mmCIF file of C-alpha atoms in Angstrom:
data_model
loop_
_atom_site.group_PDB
_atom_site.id
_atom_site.type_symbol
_atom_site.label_atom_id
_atom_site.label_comp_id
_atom_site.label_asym_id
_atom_site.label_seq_id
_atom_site.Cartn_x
_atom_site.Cartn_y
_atom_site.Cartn_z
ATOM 1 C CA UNK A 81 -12.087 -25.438 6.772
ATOM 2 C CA UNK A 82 -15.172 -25.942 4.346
ATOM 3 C CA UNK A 83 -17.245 -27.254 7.662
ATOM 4 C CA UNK A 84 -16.304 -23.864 9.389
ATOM 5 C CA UNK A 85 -17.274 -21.493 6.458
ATOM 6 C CA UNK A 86 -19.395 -23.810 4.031
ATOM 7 C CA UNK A 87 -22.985 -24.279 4.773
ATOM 8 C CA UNK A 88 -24.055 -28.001 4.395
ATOM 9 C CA UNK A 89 -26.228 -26.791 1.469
ATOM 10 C CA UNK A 90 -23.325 -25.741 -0.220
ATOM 11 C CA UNK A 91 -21.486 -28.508 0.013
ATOM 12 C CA UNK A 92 -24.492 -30.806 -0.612
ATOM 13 C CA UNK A 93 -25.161 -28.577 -3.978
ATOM 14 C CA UNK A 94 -21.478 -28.851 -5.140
ATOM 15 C CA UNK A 95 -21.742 -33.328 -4.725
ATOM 16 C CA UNK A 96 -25.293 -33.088 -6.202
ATOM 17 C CA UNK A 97 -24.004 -31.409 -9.333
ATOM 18 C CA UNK A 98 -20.578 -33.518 -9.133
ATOM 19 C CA UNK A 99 -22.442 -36.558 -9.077
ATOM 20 C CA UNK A 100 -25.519 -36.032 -11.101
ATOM 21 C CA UNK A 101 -28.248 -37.705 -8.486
ATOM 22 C CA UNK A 102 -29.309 -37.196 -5.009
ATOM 23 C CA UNK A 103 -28.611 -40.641 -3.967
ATOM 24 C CA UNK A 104 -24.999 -41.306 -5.250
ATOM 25 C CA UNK A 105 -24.167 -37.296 -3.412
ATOM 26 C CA UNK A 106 -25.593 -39.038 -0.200
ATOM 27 C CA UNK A 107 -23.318 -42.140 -0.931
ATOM 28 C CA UNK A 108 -20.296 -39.883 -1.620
ATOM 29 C CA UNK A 109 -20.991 -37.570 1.218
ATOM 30 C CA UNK A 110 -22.141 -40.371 3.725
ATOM 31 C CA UNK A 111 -25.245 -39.393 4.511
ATOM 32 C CA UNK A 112 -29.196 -39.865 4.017
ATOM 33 C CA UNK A 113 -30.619 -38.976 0.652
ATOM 34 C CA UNK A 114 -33.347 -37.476 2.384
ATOM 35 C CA UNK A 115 -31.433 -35.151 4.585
ATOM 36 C CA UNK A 116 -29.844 -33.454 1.460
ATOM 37 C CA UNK A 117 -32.838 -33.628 -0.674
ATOM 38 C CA UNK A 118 -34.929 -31.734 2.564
ATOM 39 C CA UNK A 119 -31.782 -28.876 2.050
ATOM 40 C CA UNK A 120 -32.341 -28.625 -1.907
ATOM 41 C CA UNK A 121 -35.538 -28.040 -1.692
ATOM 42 C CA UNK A 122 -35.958 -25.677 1.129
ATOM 43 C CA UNK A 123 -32.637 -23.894 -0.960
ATOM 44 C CA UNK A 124 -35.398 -24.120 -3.884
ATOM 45 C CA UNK A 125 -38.241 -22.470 -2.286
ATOM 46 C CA UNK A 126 -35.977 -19.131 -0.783
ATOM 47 C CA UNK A 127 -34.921 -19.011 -3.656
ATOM 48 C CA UNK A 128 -37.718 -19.390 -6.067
ATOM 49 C CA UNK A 129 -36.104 -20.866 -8.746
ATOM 50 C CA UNK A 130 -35.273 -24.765 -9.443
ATOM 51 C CA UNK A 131 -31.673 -25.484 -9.169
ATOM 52 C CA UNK A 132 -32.303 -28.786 -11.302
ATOM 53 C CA UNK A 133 -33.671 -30.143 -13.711
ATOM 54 C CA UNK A 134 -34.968 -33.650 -12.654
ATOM 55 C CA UNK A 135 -34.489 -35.991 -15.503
ATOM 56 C CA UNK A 136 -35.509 -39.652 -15.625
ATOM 57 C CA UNK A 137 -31.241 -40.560 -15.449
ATOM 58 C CA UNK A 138 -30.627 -38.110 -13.374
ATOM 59 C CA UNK A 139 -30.341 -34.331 -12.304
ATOM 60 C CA UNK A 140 -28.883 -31.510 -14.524
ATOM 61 C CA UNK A 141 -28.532 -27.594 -13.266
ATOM 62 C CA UNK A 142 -30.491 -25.293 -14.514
ATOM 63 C CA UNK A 143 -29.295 -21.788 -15.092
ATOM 64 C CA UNK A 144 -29.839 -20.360 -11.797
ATOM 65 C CA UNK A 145 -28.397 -23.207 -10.765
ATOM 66 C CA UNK A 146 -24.797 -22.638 -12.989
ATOM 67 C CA UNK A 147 -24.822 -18.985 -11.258
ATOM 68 C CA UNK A 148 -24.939 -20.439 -7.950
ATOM 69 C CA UNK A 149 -22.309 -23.183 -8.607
ATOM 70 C CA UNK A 150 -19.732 -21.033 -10.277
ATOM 71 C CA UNK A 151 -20.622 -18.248 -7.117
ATOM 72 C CA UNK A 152 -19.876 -21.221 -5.001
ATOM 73 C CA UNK A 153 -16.674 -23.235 -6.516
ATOM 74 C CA UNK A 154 -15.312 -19.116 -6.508
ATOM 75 C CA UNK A 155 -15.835 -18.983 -3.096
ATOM 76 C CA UNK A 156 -13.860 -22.535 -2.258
ATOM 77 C CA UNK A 157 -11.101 -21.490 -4.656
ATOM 78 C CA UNK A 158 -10.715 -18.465 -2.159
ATOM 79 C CA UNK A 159 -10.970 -20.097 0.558
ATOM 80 C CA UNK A 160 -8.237 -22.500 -0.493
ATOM 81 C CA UNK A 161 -5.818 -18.788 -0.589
ATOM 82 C CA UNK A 162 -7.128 -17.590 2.104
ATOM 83 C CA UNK A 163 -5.862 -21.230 3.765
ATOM 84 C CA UNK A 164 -2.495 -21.408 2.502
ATOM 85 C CA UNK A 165 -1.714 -18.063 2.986
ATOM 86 C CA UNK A 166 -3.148 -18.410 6.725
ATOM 87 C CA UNK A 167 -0.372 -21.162 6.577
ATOM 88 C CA UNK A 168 2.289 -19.153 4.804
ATOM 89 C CA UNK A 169 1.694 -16.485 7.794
ATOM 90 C CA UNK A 170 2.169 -18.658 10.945
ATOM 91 C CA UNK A 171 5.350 -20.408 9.299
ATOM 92 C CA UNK A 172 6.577 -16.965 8.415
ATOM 93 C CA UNK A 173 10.507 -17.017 8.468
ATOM 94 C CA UNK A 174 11.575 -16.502 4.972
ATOM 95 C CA UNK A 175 11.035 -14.525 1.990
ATOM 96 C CA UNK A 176 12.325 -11.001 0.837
ATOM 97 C CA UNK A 177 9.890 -7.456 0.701
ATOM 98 C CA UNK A 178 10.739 -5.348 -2.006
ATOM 99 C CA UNK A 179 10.075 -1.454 -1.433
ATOM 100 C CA UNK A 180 10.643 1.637 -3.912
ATOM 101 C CA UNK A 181 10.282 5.126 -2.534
ATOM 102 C CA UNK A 182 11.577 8.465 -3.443
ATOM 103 C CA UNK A 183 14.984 9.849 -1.841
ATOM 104 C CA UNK A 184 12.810 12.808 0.218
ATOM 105 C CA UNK A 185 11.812 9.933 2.758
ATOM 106 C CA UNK A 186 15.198 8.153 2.723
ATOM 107 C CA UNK A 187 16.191 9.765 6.296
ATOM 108 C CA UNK A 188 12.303 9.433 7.737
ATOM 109 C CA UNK A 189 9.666 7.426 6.896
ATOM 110 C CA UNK A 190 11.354 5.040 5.224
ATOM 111 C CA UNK A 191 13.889 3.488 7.544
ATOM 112 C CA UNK A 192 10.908 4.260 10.506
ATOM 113 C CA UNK A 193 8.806 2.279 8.606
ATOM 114 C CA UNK A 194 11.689 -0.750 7.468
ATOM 115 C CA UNK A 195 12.735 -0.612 11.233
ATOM 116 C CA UNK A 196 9.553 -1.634 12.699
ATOM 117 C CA UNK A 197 9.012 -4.257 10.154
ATOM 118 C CA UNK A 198 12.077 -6.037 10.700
ATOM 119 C CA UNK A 199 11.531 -5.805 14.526
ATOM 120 C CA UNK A 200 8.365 -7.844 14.194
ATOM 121 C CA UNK A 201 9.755 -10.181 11.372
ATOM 122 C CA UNK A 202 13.627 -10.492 11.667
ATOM 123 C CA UNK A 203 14.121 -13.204 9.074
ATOM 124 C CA UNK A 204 12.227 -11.306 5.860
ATOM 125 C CA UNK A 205 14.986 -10.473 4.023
ATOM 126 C CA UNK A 206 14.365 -6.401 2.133
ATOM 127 C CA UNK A 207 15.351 -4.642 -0.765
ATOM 128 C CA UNK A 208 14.741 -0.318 -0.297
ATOM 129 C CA UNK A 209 15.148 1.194 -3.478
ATOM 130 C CA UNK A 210 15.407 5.195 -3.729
ATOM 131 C CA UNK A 211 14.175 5.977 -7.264
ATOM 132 C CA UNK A 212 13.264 8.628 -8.899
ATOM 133 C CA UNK A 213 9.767 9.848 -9.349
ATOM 134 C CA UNK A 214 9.246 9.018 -13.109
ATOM 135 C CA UNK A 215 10.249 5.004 -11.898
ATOM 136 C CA UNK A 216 8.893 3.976 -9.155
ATOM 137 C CA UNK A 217 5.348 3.886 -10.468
ATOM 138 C CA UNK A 218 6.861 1.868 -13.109
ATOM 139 C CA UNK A 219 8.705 -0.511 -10.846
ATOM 140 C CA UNK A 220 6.008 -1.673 -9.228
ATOM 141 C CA UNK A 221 3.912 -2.151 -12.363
ATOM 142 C CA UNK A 222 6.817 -4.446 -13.538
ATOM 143 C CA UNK A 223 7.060 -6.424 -10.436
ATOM 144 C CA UNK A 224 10.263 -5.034 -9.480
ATOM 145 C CA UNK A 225 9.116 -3.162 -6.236
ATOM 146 C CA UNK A 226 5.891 -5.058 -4.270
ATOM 147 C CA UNK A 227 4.922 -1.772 -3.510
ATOM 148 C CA UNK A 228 5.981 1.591 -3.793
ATOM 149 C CA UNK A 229 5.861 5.525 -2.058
ATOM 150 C CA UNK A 230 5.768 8.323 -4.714
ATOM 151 C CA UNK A 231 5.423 12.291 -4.850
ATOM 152 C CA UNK A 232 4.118 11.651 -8.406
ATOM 153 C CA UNK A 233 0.396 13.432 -8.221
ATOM 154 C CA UNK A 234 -2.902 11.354 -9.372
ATOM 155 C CA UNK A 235 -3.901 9.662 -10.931
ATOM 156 C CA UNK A 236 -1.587 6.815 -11.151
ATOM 157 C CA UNK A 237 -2.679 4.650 -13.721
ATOM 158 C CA UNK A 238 -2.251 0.503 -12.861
ATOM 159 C CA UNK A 239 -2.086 1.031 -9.415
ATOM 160 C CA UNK A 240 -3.877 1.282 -6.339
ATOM 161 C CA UNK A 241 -3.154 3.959 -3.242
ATOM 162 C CA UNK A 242 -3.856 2.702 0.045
ATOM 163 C CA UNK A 243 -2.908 5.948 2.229
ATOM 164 C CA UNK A 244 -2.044 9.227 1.391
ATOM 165 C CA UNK A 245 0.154 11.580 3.256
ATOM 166 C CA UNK A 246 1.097 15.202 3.177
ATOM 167 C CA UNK A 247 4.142 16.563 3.934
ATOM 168 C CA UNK A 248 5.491 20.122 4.004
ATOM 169 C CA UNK A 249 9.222 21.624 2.178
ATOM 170 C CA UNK A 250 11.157 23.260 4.777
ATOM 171 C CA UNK A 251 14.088 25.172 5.302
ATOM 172 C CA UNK A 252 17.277 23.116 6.689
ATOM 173 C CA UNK A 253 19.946 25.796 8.056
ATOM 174 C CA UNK A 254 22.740 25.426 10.976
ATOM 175 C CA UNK A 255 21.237 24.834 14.806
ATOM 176 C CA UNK A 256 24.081 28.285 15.206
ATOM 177 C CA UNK A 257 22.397 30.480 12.158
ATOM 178 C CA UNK A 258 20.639 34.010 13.908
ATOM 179 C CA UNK A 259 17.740 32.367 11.166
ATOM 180 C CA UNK A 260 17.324 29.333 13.366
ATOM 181 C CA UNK A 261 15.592 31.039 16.758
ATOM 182 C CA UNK A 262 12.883 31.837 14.248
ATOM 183 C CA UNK A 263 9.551 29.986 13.633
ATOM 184 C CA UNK A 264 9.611 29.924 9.790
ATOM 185 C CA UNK A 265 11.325 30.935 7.046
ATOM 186 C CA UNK A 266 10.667 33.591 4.025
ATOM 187 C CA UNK A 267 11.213 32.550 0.721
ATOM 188 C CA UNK A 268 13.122 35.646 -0.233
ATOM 189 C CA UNK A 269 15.158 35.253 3.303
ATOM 190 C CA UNK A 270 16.156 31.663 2.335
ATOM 191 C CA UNK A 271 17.458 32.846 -1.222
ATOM 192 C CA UNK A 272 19.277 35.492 0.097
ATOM 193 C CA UNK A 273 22.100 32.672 1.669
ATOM 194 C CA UNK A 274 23.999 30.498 -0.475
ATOM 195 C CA UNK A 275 21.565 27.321 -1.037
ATOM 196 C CA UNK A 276 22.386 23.637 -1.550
ATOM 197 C CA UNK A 277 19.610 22.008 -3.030
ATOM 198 C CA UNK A 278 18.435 18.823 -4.481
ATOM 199 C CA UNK A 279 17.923 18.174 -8.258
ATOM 200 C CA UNK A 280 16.190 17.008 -10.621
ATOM 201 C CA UNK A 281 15.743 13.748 -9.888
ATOM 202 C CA UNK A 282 13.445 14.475 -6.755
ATOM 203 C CA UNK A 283 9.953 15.865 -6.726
ATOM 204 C CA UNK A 284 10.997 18.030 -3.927
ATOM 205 C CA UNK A 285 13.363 20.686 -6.271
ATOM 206 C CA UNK A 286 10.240 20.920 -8.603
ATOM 207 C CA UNK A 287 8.530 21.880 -5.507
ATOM 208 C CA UNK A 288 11.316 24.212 -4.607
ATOM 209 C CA UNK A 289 11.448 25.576 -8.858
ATOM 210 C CA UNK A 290 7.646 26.496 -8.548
ATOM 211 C CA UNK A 291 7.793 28.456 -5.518
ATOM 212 C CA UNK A 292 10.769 30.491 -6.911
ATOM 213 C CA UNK A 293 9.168 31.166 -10.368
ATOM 214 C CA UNK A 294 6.255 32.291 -8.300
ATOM 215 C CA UNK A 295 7.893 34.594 -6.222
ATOM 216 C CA UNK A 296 10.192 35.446 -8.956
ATOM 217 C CA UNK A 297 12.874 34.531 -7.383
ATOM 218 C CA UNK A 298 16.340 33.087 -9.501
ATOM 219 C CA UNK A 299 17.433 30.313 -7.830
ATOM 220 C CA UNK A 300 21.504 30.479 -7.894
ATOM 221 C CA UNK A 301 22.557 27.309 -5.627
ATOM 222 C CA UNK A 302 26.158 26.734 -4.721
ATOM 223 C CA UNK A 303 25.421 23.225 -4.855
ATOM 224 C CA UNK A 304 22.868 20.798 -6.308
ATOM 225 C CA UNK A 305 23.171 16.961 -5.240
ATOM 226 C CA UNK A 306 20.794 14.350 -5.649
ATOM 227 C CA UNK A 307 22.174 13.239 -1.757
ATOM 228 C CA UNK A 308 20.062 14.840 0.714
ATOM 229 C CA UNK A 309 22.792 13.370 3.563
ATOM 230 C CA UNK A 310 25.503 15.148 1.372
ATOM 231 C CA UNK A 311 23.350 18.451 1.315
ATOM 232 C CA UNK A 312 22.376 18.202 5.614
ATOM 233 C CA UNK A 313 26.389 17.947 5.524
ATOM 234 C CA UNK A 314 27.203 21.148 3.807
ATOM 235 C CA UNK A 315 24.650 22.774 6.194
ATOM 236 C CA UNK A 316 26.293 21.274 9.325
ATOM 237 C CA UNK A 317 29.772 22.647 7.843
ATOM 238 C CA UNK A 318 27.832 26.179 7.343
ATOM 239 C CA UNK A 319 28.164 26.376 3.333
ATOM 240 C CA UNK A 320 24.721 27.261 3.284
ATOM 241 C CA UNK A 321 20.932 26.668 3.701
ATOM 242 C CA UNK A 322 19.485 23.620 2.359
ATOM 243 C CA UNK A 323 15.857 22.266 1.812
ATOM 244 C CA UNK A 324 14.082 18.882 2.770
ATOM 245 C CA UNK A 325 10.748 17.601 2.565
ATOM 246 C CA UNK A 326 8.987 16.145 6.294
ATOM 247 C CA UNK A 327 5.534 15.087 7.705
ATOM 248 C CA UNK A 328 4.112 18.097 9.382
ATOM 249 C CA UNK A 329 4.209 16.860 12.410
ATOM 250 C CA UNK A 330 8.088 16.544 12.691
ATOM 251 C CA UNK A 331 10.060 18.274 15.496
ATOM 252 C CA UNK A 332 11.686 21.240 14.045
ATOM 253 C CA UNK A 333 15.123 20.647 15.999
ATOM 254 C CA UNK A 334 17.655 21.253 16.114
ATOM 255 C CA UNK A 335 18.861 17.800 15.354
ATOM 256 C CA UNK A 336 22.399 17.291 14.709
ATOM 257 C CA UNK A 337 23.362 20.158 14.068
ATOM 258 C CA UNK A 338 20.654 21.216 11.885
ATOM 259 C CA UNK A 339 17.161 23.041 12.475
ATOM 260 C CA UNK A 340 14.229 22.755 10.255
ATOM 261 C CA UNK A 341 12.045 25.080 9.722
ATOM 262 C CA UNK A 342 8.573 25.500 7.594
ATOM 263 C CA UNK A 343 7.978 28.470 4.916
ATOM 264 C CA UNK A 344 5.244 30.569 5.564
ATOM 265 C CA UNK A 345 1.816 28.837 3.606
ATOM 266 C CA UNK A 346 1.113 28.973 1.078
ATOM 267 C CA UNK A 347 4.283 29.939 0.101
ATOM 268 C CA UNK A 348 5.444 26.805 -1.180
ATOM 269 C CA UNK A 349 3.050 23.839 -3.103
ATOM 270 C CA UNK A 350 1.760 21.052 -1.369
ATOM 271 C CA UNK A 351 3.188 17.160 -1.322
ATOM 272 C CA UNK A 352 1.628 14.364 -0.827
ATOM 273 C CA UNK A 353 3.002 10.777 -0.224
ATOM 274 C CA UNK A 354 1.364 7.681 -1.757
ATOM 275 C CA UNK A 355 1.662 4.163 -0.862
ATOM 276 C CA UNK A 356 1.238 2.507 -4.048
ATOM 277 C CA UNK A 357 0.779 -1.071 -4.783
ATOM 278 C CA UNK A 358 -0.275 -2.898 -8.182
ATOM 279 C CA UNK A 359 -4.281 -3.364 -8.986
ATOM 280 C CA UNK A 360 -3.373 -6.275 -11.143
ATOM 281 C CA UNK A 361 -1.262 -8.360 -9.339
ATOM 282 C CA UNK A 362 -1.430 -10.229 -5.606
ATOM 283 C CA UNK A 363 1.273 -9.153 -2.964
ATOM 284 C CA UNK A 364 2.653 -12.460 -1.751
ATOM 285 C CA UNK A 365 2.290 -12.488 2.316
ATOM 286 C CA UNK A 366 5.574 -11.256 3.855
ATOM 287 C CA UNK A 367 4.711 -7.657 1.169
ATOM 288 C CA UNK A 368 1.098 -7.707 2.845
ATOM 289 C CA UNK A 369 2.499 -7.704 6.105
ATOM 290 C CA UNK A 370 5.260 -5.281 5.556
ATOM 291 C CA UNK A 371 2.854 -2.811 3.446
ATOM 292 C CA UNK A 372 0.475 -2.789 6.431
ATOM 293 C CA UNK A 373 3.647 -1.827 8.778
ATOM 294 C CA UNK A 374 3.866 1.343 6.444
ATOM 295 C CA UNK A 375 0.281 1.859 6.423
ATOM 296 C CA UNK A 376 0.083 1.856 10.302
ATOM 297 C CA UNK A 377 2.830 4.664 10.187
ATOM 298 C CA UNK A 378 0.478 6.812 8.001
ATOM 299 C CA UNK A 379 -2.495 6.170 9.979
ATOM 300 C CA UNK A 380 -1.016 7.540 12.863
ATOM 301 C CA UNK A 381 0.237 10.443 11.397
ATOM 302 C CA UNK A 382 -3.147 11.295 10.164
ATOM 303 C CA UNK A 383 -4.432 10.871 13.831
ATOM 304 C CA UNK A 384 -1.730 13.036 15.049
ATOM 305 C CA UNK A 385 -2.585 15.386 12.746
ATOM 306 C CA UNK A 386 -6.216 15.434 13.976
ATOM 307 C CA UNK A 387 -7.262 13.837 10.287
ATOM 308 C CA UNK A 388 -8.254 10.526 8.733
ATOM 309 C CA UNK A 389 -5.779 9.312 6.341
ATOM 310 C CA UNK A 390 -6.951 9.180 2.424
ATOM 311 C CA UNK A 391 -7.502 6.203 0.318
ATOM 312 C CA UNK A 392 -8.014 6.042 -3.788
ATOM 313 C CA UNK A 393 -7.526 3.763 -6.318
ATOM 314 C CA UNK A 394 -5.484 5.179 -9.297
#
């Protein structure tokens, strides 16, 4: 690997300062004193600074010289990663991925996302976590989660977000409900019917408490359940209308049994999904690979969407 992405200058440098002379680098390296001395001083003169000191006993680096060597050794130390992660990746067949991401995306993204991963690596064992927002920032600061999807807004101190992705509250009522054959849904409409919605553990009811105060609206719900399966239940059964949080592209239905439909804009604040991952610590491979599975997912919903997805560090 160093003869593919070392220059022989570089590795000629590195024995030079190793060995202290010229001639016992050419006896290490196997190779004419002359041939590395020619490279050291052309290095020298593009340069235009002396790399060493020539002393009567030997050769000591000079300052500029240090730089270069510690810029160097850096650079092999990476390399060495770079190599055994290359390695880790083409023996790929064990290791676990361990994801945190809010409960909105538990019937979307998420199990899109999981799906495709473990088509293209069947033996990486993963862990999905549905937190709430408040946590999952925090478990993947603590190492708990590799990486992480929130609702929580920026900045996000400690962490890094590789893609951003909006998404839209909408209405969830029964495919049979005379609301269903239209296109969107009022807020004062929706409150009118008996609502199950989620609480207080997802981003999505603060959403849902900000539009209301807005409006002025009182929100009475029949239900409240941190389940969002449990709540697109009671709408199937026709106890009411419910609410759920999708990527703007998604079909509005119906499916099973349910229709979704948007509020008019601006009647309802925005959300955005991040994928999160820690600045201060390195994903192991098998994360890598399963975070860019989720990243390709958000990338093409910002091309469907006729947009580039975002990027920020937090």
């Amino acid at each position: 690997m160093k003869r593919v992405f070392l220059s022989r200058f570089s590795i000629y440098l590195d024995e030079i300062a190793r060995q202290g002379s010229v001639r016992k680098a050419a006896d290490s390296l196997n190779v004419s004193a002359s041939a590395i001395d020619k490279q050291l001083i052309r290095a020298e003169e593009a340069l235009g600074v002396s790399l060493f000191e020539r002393l009567p006993r030997g050769m000591r680096l000079t300052s500029a010289g240090e730089v270069l060597i510690h810029r160097l050794r850096g650079w092999q130390k990476d390399l060495l990663t770079i190599r055994r992660e290359i390695e880790e990746l083409q023996g790929l067949s064990r290791g676990e991925v361990r994801v945190v991401a809010p409960q909105e995306i538990a019937t979307g993204l998420l199990p899109e996302a999981l799906a495709a991963f473990a088509r293209a690596h069947p033996r990486i064992a993963m862990l999905a976590t549905l937190a709430e927002p408040e946590r999952i920032r925090q478990m993947v600061l603590d190492g708990q989660a590799d990486f992480g999807l929130t609702f929580s807004p920026q900045p996000l101190p400690g962490v890094s977000v590789s893609r951003d992705m909006g998404f839209e509250p909408r209405a969830v009522l029964p495919a049979t409900d005379v609301e269903a054959r239209h296109r969107s849904m009022a807020l004062d409409r929706f409150f009118a019917r008996p609502v199950i919605l989620p609480d207080s553990s997802t981003h999505l009811r603060d959403v849902m408490d900000i539009a209301a105060a807005r409006a002025r609206i009182r929100s009475a719900p029949v239900l409240t359940t941190n389940s969002l399966e449990l709540m697109r239940a009671m709408v199937r059964a026709g106890a009411g209308y419910g609410m759920t949080a999708t990527r703007p592209d998604a079909p509005l239905g119906p499916v099973e049994g349910v229709v979704l439909l948007p509020f008019p804009r601006g009647a309802m604040p925005g959300m955005v999904l991040s994928l999160i991952a820690p600045m201060e610590r390195s994903l192991p491979v098998a994360a890598i690979l399963a975070k860019r599975c989720f990243e390709t997912i958000f990338d093409a919903a910002g091309a469907s969407a006729g947009g580039a997805p975002g990027s920020a560090a937090g």
